[in-house]
CSV table of C-alpha atoms in Angstrom, one decimal:
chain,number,residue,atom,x,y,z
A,96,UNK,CA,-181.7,-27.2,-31.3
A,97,UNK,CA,-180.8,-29.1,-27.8
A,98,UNK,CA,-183.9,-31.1,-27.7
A,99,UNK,CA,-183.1,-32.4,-31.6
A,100,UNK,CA,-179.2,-32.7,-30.6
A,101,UNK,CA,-180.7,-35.1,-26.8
A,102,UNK,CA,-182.7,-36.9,-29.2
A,103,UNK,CA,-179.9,-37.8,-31.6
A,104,UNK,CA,-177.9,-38.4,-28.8
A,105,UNK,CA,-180.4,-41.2,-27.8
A,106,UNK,CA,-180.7,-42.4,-31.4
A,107,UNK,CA,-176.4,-43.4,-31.6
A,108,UNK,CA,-176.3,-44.9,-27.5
A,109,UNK,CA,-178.0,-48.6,-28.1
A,110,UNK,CA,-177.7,-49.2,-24.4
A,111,UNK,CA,-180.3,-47.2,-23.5
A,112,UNK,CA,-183.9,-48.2,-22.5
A,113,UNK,CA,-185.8,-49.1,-25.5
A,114,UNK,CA,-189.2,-46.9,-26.4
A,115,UNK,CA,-191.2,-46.5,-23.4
A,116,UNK,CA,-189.2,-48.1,-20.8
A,117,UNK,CA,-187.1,-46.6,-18.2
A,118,UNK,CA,-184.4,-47.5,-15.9
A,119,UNK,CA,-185.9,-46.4,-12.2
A,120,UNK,CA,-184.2,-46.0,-9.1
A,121,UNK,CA,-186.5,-47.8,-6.4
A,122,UNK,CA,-185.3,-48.0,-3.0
A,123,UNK,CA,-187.4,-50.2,-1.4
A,124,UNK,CA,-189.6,-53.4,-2.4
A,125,UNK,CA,-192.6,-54.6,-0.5
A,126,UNK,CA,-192.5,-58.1,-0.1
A,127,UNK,CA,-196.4,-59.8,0.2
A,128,UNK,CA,-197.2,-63.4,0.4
A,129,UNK,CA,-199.7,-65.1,-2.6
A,130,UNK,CA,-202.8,-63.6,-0.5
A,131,UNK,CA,-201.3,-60.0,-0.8
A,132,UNK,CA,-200.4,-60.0,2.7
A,133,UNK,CA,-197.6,-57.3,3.9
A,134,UNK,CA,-194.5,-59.4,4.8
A,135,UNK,CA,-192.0,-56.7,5.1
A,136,UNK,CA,-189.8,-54.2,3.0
A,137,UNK,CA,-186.4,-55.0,1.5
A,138,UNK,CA,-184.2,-51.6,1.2
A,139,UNK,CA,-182.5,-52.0,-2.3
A,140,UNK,CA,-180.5,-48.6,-1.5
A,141,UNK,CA,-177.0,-48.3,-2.6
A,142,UNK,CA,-175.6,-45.4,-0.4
A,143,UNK,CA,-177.8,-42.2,0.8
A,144,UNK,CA,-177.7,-40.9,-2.1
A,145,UNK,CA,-179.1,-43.5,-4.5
A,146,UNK,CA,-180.4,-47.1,-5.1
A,147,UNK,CA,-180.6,-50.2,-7.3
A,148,UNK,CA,-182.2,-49.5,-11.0
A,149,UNK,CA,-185.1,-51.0,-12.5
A,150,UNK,CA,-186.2,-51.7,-16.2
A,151,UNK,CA,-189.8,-51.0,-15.9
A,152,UNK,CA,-192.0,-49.0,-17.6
A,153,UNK,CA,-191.5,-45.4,-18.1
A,154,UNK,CA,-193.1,-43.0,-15.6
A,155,UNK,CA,-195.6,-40.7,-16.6
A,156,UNK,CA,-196.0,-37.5,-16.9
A,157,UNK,CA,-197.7,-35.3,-14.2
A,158,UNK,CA,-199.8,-32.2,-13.9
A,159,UNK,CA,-202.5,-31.5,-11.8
A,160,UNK,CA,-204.5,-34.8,-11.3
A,161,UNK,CA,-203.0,-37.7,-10.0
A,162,UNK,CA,-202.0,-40.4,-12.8
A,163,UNK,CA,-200.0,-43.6,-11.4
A,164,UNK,CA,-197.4,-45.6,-12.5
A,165,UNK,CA,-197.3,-48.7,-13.8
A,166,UNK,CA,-196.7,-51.0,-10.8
A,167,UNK,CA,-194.4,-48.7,-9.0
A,168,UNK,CA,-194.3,-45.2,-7.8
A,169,UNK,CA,-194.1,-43.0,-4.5
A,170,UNK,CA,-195.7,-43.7,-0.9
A,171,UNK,CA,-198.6,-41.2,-1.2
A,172,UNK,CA,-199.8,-43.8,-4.4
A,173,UNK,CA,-198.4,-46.9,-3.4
A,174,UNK,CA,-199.8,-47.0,0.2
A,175,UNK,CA,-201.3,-43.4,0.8
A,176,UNK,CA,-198.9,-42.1,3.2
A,177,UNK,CA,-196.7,-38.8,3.2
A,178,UNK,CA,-195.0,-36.7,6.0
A,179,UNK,CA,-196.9,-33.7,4.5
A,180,UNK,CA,-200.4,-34.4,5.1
A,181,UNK,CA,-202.7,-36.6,6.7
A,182,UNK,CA,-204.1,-39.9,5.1
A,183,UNK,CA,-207.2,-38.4,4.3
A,184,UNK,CA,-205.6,-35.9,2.1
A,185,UNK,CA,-203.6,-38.9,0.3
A,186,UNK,CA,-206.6,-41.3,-0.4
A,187,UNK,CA,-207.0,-39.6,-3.9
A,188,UNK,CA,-203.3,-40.5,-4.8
A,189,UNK,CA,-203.6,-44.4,-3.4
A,190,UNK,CA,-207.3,-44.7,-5.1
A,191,UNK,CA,-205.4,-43.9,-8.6
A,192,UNK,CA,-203.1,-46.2,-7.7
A,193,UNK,CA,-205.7,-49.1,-7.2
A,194,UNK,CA,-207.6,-48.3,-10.0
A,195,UNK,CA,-204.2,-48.9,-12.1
A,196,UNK,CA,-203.7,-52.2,-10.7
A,197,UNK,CA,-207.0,-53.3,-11.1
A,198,UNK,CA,-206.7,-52.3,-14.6
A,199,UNK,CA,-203.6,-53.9,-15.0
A,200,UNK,CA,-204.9,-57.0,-13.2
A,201,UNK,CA,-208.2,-57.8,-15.5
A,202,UNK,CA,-205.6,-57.5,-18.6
A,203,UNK,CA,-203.7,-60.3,-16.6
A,204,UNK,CA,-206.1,-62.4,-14.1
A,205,UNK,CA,-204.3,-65.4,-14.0
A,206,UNK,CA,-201.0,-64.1,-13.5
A,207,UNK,CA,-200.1,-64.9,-10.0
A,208,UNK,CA,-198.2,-61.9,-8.9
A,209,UNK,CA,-200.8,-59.7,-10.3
A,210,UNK,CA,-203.3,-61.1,-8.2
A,211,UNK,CA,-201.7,-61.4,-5.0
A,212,UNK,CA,-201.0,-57.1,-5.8
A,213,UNK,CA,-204.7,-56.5,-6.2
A,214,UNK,CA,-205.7,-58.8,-3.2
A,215,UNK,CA,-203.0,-56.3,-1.5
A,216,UNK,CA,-205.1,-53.4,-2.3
A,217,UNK,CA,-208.5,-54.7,-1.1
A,218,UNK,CA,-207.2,-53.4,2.1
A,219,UNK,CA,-207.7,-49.5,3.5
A,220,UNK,CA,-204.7,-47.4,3.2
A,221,UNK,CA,-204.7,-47.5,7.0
A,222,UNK,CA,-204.6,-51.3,7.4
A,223,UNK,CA,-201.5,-51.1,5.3
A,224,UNK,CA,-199.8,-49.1,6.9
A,225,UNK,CA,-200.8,-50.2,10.2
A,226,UNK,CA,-198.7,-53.3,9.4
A,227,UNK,CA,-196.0,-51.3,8.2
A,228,UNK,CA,-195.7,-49.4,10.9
A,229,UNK,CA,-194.3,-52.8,12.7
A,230,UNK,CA,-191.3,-53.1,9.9
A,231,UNK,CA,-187.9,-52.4,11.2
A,232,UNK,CA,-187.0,-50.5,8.3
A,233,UNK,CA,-190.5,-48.6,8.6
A,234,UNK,CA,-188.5,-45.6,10.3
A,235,UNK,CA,-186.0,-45.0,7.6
A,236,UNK,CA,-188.7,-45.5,5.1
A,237,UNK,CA,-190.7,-42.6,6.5
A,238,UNK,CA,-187.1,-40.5,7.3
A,239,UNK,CA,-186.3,-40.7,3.5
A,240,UNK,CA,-189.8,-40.1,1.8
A,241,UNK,CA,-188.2,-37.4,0.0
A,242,UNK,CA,-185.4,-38.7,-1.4
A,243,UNK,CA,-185.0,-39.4,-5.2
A,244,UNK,CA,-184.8,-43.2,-4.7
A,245,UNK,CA,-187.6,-43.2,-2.3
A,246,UNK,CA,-190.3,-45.2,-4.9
A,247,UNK,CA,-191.9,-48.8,-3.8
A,248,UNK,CA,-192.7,-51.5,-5.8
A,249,UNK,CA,-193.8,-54.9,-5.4
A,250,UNK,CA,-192.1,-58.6,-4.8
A,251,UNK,CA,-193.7,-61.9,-4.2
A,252,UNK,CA,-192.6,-63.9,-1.6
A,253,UNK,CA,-190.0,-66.5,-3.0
A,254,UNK,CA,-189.3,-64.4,-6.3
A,255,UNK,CA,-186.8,-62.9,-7.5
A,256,UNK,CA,-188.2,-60.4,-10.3
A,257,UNK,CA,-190.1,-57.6,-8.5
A,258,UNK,CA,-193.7,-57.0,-10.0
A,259,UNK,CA,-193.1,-54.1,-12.4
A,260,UNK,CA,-190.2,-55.5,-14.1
A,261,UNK,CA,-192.1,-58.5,-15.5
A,262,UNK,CA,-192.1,-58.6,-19.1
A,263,UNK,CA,-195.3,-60.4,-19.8
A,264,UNK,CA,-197.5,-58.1,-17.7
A,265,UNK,CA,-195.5,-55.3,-19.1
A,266,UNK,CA,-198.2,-54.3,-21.7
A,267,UNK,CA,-196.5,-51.3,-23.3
A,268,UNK,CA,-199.5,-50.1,-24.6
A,269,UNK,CA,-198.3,-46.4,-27.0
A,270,UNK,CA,-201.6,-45.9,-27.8
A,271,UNK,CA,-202.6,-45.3,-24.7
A,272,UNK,CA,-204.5,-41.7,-24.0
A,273,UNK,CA,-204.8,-41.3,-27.7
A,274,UNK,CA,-203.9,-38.2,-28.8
A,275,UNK,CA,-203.7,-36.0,-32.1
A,276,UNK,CA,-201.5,-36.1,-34.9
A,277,UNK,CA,-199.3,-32.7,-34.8
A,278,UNK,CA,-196.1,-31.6,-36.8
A,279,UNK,CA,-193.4,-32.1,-33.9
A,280,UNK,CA,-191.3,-28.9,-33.8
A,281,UNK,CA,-188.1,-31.5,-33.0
A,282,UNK,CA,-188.6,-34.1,-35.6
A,283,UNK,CA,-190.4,-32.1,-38.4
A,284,UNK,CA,-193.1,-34.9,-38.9
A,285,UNK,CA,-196.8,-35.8,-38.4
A,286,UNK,CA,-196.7,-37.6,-35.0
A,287,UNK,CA,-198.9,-38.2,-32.1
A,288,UNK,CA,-197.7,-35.5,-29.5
A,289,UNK,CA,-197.3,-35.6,-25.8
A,290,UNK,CA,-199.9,-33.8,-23.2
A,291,UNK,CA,-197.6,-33.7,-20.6
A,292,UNK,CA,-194.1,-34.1,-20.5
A,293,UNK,CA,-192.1,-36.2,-18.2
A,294,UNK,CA,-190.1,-35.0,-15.2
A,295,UNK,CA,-186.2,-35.1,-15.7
A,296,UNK,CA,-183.8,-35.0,-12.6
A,297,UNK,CA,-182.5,-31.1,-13.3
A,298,UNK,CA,-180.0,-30.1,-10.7
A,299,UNK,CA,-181.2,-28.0,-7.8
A,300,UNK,CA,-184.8,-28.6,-9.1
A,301,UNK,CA,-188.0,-30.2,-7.8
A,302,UNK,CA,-188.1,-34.0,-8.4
A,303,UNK,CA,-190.9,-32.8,-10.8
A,304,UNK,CA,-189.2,-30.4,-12.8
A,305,UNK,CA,-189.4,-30.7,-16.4
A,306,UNK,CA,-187.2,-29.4,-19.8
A,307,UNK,CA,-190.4,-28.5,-21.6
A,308,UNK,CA,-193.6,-27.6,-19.6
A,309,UNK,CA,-196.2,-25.0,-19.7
A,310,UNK,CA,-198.2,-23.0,-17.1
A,311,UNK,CA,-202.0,-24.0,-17.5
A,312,UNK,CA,-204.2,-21.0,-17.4
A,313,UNK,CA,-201.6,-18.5,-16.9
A,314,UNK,CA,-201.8,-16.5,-19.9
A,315,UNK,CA,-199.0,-17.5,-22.7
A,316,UNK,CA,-201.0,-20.0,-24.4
A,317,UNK,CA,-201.5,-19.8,-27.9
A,318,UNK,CA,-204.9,-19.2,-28.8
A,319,UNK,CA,-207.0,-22.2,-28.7
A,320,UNK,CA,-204.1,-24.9,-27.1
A,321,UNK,CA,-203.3,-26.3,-24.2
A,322,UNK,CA,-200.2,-27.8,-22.6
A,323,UNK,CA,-198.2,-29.3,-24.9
A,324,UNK,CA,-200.1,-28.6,-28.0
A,325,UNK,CA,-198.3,-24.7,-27.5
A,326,UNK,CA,-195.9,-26.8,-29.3
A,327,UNK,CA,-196.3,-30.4,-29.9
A,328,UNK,CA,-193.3,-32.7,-29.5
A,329,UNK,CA,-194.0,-36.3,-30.6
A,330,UNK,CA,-194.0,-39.3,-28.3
A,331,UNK,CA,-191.0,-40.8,-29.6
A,332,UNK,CA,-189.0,-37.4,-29.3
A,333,UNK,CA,-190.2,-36.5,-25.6
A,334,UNK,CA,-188.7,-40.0,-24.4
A,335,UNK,CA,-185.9,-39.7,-26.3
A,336,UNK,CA,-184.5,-37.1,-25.1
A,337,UNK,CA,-186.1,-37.2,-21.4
A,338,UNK,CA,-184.3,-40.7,-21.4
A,339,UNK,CA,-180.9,-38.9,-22.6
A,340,UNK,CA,-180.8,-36.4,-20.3
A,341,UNK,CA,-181.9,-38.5,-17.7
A,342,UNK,CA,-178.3,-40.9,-18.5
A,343,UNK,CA,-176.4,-37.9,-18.8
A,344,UNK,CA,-177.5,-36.3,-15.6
A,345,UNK,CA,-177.2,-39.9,-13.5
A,346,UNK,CA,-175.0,-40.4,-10.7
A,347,UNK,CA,-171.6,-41.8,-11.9
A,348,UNK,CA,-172.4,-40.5,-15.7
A,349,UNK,CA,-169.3,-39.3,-17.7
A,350,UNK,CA,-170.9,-36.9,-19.7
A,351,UNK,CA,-171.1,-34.1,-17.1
A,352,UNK,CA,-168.9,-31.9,-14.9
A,353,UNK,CA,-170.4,-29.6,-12.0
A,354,UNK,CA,-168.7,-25.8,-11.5
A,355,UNK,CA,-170.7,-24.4,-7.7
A,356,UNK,CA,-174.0,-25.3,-8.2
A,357,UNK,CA,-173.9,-25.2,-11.9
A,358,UNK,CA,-173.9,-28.9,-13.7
A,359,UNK,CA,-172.7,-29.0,-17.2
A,360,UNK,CA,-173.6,-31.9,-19.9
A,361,UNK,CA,-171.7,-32.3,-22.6
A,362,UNK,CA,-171.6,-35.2,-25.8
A,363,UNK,CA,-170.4,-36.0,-29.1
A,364,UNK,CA,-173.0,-36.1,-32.0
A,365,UNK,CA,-170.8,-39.0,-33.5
A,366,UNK,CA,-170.4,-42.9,-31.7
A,367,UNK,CA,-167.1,-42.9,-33.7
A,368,UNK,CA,-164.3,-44.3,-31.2
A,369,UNK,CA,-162.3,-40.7,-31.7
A,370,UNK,CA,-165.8,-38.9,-30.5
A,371,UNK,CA,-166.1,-41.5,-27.5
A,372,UNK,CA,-162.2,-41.0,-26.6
A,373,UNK,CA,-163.3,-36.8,-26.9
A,374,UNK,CA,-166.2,-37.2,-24.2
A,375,UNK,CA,-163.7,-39.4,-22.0
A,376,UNK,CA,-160.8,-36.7,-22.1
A,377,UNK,CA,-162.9,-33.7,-21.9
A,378,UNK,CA,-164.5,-35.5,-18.4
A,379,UNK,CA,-160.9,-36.2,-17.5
A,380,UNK,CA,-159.7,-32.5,-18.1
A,381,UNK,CA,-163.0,-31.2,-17.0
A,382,UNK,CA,-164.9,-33.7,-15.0
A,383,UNK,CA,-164.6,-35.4,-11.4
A,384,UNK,CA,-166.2,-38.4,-9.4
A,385,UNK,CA,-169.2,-37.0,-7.6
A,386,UNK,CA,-167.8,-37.7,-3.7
A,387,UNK,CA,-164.5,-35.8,-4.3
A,388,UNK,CA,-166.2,-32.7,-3.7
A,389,UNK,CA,-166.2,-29.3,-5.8
């Protein structure tokens, strides 16, 4: 079974994120002064194709209603803005995001980044962007809104940690949305199961495409369930193998080789040195570096 074999996978590579953290392309920061003040963006892209990784913790997963992330996430959250709407239509999506740091900040009121990031968002959406709109990089921001990389997160003026990184206001909190105890179909044990799955970076996909998902009200649901309860996959299985497919499907990974518009993965169920020296010579025989071309 692929997911049981991705979470396996996960299990023998100890360089991965540990349980519900995730390593997070974010392309630009927002710098703000102690009074949560915009000061300007920093662009933490590598190339135009991606940008510097963060440990913070792991997004969550999306359906219909907007849920944000944990200190970081796209512009229609972060400051309500999109190229494919008007503000108006985006205030749902920034008042989620609010109501997360303001949740986030009476957990931690006296931690100083914290606060200046909820005196940020007493502002109006169009206040904060208003002041953005003066940035020099404010163009390329708004030209790149649909990139991958294109997430925002937070960094005090004078720091060198941005916001969501933090490990004391990090509050990995796995009992969040608390959920029923199920059999999950990958692991074969009683195990609180996942709602919602989380989006993995599939080829020629959306950026919210997902390995396991379900159709709501469309008519293959088992009698009486729901989303993931069609067939319940435990919390610690969805991120394992969301976070190894994830590594596998990264830019620079070794573990994949790309035929057209097909992209192959491919890994050893052993982290013996001969099944490391396999996955090396089958990418050598097989593979190539993503900017020689197909």
């Amino acid at each position: 079974m692929i997911l049981k074999a991705l979470y396996d996978y996960y299990r023998r590579c100890g360089s991965l994120p540990a349980f519900g953290m995730e390593l997070k392309e974010i392309g630009f920061i927002i710098i703000i002064d102690r009074d949560g003040n915009f000061m300007r963006f920093e662009d933490r892209r590598i190339d135009k194709k991606s940008a510097q990784q963060f440990l913070v913790k792991k997004s969550v997963g999306r359906s219909s209603a907007p849920v944000a992330n944990y200190l970081y996430d796209n512009s229609q959250y972060v400051f309500g803005y999109s190229d494919k709407g008007d503000m108006d239509s985006m205030r749902k999506y920034f008042d989620t995001f609010k109501a997360k740091v303001k949740e986030i900040y009476e957990t931690f009121p006296e931690n100083e980044a914290v606060k200046a990031v909820y005196s940020f968002y007493q502002q109006e959406p169009s206040s904060i962007v208003e002041a953005m709109q003066h940035d020099p990089l404010w163009t390329d921001v708004v030209k790149n809104l649909n990139k991958k990389y294109s997430m925002f997160s937070f960094l005090l003026e004078g720091d060198t940690e941005i916001i969501a990184c933090k490990r004391e206001i990090m509050a990995l909190d796995v009992n969040e949305g608390a959920a029923n105890e199920k059999i999950c179909l990958v692991l074969g044990k009683h195990a609180r199961v996942v709602e919602v799955t989380t989006a993995t970076m599939i080829p020629g996909s959306q950026a919210t495409a997902k390995l396991v998902a379900f159709q709501v009200n469309s008519g293959y649901d088992s009698y009486g369930k729901a989303k993931g309860y069609n067939a319940p996959i435990s919390e610690d299985a969805e991120f394992a193998y969301t976070t190894a497919l994830n590594n596998m499907l990264r830019s620079g990974s070794r573990n994949k080789f790309i035929v057209g518009n097909r992209t192959f993965l491919f890994w050893a169920s052993s982290d013996s040195e001969a099944s490391k020296a396999s996955e090396e010579s089958l990418f050598t025989f097989l593979g190539r570096e993503e900017n020689e071309g197909v």
